CSV table of C-alpha atoms in Angstrom, one decimal:
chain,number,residue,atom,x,y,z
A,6,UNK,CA,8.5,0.7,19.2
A,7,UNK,CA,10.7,1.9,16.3
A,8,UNK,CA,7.8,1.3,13.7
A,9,UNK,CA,5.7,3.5,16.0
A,10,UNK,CA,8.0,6.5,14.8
A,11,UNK,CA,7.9,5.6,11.6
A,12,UNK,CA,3.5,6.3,11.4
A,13,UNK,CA,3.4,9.0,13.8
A,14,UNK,CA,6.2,11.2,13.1
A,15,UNK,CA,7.6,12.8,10.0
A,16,UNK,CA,10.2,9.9,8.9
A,17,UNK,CA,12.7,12.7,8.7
A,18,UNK,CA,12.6,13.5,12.0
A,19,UNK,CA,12.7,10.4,13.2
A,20,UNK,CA,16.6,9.9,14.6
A,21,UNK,CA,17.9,6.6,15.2
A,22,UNK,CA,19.3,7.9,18.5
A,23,UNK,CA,15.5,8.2,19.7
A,24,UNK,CA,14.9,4.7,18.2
A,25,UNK,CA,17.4,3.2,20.1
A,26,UNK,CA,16.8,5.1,23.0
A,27,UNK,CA,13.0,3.6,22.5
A,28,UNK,CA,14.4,0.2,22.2
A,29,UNK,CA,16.3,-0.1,25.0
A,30,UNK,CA,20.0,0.0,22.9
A,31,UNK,CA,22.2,2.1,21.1
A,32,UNK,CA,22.0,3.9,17.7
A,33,UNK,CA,25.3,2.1,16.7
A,34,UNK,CA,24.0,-1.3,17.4
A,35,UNK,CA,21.1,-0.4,15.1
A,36,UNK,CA,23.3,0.9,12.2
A,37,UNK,CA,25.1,-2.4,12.7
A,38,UNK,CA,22.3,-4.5,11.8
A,39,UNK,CA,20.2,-2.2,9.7
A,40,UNK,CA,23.4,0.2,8.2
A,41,UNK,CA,20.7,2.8,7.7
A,42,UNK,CA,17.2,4.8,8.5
A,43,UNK,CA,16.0,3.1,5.6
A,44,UNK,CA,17.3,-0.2,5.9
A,45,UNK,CA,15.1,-0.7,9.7
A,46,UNK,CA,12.2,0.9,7.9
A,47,UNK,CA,12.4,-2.3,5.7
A,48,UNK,CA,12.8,-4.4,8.5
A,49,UNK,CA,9.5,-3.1,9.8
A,50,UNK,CA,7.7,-3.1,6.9
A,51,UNK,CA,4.7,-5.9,7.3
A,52,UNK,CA,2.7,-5.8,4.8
A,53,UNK,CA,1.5,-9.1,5.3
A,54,UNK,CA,-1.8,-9.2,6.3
A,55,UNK,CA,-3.0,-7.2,3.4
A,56,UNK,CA,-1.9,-9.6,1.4
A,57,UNK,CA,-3.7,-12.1,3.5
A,58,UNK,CA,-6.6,-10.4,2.6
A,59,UNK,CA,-6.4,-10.4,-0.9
A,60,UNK,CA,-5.4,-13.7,-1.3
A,61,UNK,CA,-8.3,-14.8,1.6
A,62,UNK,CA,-10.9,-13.0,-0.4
A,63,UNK,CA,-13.2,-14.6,-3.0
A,64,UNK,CA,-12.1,-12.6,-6.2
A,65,UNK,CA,-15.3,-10.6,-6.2
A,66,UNK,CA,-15.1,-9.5,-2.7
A,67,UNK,CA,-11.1,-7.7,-3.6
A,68,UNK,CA,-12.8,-4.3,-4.3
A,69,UNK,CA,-14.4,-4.3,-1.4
A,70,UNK,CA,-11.6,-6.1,0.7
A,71,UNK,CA,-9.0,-2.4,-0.5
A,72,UNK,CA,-11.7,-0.1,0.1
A,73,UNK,CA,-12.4,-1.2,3.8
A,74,UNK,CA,-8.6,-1.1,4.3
A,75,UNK,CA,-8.5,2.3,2.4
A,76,UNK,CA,-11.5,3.6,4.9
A,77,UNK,CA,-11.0,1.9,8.1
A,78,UNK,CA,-7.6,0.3,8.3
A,79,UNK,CA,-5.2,1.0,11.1
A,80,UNK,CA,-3.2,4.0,10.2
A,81,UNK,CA,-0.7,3.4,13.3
A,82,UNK,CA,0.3,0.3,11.5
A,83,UNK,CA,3.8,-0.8,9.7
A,84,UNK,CA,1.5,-2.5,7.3
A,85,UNK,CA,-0.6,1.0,6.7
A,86,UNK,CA,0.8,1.9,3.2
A,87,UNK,CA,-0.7,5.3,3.7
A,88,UNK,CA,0.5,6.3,7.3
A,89,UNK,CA,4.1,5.2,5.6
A,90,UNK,CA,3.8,7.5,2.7
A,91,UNK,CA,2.6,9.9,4.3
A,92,UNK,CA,5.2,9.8,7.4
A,93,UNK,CA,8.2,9.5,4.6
A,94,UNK,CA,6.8,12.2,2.0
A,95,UNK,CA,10.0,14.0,2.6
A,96,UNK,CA,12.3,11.2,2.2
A,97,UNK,CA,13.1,9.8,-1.2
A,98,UNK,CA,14.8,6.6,-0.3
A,99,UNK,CA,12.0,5.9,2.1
A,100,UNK,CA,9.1,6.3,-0.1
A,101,UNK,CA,11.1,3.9,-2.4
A,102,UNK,CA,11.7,1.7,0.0
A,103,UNK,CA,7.9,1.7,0.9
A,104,UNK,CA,6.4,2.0,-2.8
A,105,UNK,CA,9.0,-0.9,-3.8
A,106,UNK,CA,7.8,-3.5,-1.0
A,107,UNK,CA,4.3,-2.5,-1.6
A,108,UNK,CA,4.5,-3.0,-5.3
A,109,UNK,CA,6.4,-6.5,-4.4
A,110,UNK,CA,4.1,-7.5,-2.0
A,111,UNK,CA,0.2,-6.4,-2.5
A,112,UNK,CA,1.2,-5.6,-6.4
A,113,UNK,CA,2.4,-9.2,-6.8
A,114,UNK,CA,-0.4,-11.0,-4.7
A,115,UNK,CA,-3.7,-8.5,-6.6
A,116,UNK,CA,-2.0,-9.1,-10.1
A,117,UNK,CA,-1.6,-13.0,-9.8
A,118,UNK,CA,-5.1,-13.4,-8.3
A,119,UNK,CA,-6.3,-10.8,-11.5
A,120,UNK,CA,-4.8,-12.7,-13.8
A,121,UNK,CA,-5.6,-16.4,-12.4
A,122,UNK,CA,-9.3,-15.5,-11.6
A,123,UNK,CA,-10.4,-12.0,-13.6
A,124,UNK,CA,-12.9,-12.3,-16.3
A,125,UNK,CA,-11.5,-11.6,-19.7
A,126,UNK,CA,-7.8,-11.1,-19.4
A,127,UNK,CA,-6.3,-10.0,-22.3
A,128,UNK,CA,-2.6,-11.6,-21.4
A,129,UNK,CA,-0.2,-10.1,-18.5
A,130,UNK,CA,-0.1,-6.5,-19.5
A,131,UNK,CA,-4.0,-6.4,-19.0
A,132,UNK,CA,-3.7,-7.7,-15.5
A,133,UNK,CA,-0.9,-5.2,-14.8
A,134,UNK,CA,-2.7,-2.7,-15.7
A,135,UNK,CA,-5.9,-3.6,-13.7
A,136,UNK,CA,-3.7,-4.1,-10.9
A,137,UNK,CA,-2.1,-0.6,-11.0
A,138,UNK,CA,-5.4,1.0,-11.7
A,139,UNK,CA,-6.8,-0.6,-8.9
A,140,UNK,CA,-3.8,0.1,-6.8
A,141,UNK,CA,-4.2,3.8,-7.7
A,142,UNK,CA,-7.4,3.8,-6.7
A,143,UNK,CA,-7.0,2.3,-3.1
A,144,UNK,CA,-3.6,4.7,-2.6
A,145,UNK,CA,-5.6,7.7,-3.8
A,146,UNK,CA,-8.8,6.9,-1.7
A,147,UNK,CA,-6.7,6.0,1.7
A,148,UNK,CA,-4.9,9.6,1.1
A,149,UNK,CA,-7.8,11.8,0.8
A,150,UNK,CA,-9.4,10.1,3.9
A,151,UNK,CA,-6.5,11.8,5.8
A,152,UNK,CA,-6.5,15.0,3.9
A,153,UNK,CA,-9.6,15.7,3.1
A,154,UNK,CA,-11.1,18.0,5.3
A,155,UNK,CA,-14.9,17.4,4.4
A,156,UNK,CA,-14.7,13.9,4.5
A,157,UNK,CA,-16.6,11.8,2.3
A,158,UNK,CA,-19.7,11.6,1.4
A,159,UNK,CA,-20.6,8.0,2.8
A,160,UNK,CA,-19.1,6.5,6.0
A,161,UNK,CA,-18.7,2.6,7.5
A,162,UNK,CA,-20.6,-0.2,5.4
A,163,UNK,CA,-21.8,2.3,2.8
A,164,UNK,CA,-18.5,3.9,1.9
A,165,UNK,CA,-16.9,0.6,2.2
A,166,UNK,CA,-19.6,-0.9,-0.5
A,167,UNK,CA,-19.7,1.8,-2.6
A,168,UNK,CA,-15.9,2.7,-3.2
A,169,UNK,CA,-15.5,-1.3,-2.8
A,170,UNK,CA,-18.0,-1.3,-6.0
A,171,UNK,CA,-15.8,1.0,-8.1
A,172,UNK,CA,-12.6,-0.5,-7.3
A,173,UNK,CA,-14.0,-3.9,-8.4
A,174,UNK,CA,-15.5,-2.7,-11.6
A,175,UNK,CA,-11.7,-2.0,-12.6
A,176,UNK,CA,-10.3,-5.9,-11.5
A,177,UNK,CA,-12.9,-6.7,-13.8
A,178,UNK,CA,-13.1,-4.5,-16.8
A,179,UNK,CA,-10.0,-5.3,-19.5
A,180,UNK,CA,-8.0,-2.7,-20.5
A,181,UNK,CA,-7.0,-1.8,-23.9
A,182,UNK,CA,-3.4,-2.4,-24.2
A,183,UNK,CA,-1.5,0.0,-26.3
A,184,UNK,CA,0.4,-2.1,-28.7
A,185,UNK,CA,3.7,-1.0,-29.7
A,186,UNK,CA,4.2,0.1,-33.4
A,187,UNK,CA,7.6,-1.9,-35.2
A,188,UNK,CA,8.6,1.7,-36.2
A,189,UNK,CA,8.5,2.8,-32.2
């Protein structure tokens, strides 16, 4: 019910009076147990079975595993990073609250699964940085799927397998690290 609001409206226009009103209870109750907006938007947060996913995946199939997700996943869902950034653009403390259990969550489960199983890992700093790259990638496809007007080029299987392809060229490829100068 309440997580409904937070993927199909504006998250600033969400009032916890309508929540509770939703719920079947009253907006003091909620602050009660949640204090804030932001503190039920954490509640609801599931991000869960994308992190089933990754971990579920054979390491060469992760690429492919964000991309589908990216293309075709559920945008009415709490676990949607992209219906939640986009329903709390206008919120700070919500995007934070989103980005940070994201980060926790999907960050934490694609870099340990990069550095456990990634070819050539230069050390932790190389699999954070695939990570993040690859994170960036996903974020950035899964936004322009709901802005972009023309669409993309491929649909279904073929998007899924070519994005899926570029994605997992960067689990794959080591970064160069910058390595800090003693005088820095």
């Amino acid at each position: 019910m309440a997580a409904d609001y937070f993927t199909r409206k504006p998250f600033a226009k969400v009032s916890l009076k309508e929540i509770a009103s939703e719920a079947g209870v009253s907006a003091p109750l909620i602050i009660k147990y949640f204090r804030t907006k932001e503190g039920l938007l954490e509640e609801l947060i599931n991000f869960s079975p994308m992190k089933d996913l990754i971990c579920e995946a054979a390491f060469e199939d992760i690429g492919a595993t964000l991309a589908d997700d990216a293309i075709n996943g559920d945008r009415s869902s709490t676990g949607s990073l992209i219906a939640l950034l986009m329903a709390t653009a206008g919120s700070p403390a919500a995007v934070k609250t989103v980005t940070d259990q994201f980060q926790e969550v999907i960050g934490g489960a694609l870099f340990d699964r990069i550095r456990d199983e990634a070819p050539a890992v230069n050390g932790d700093e190389d699999a954070e940085q695939r990570c993040q790259y690859a994170l960036a990638m996903y974020t950035g496809l899964g936004t322009v799927l709901v802005s972009y007007a023309r669409g993309i080029p491929s649909e279904g299987a073929d998007a899924v397998k070519s994005y899926g392809a570029h994605i997992q060229r960067v689990l794959e490829t080591p970064t160069e690290v910058p390595v800090a100068n003693a005088g820095d």
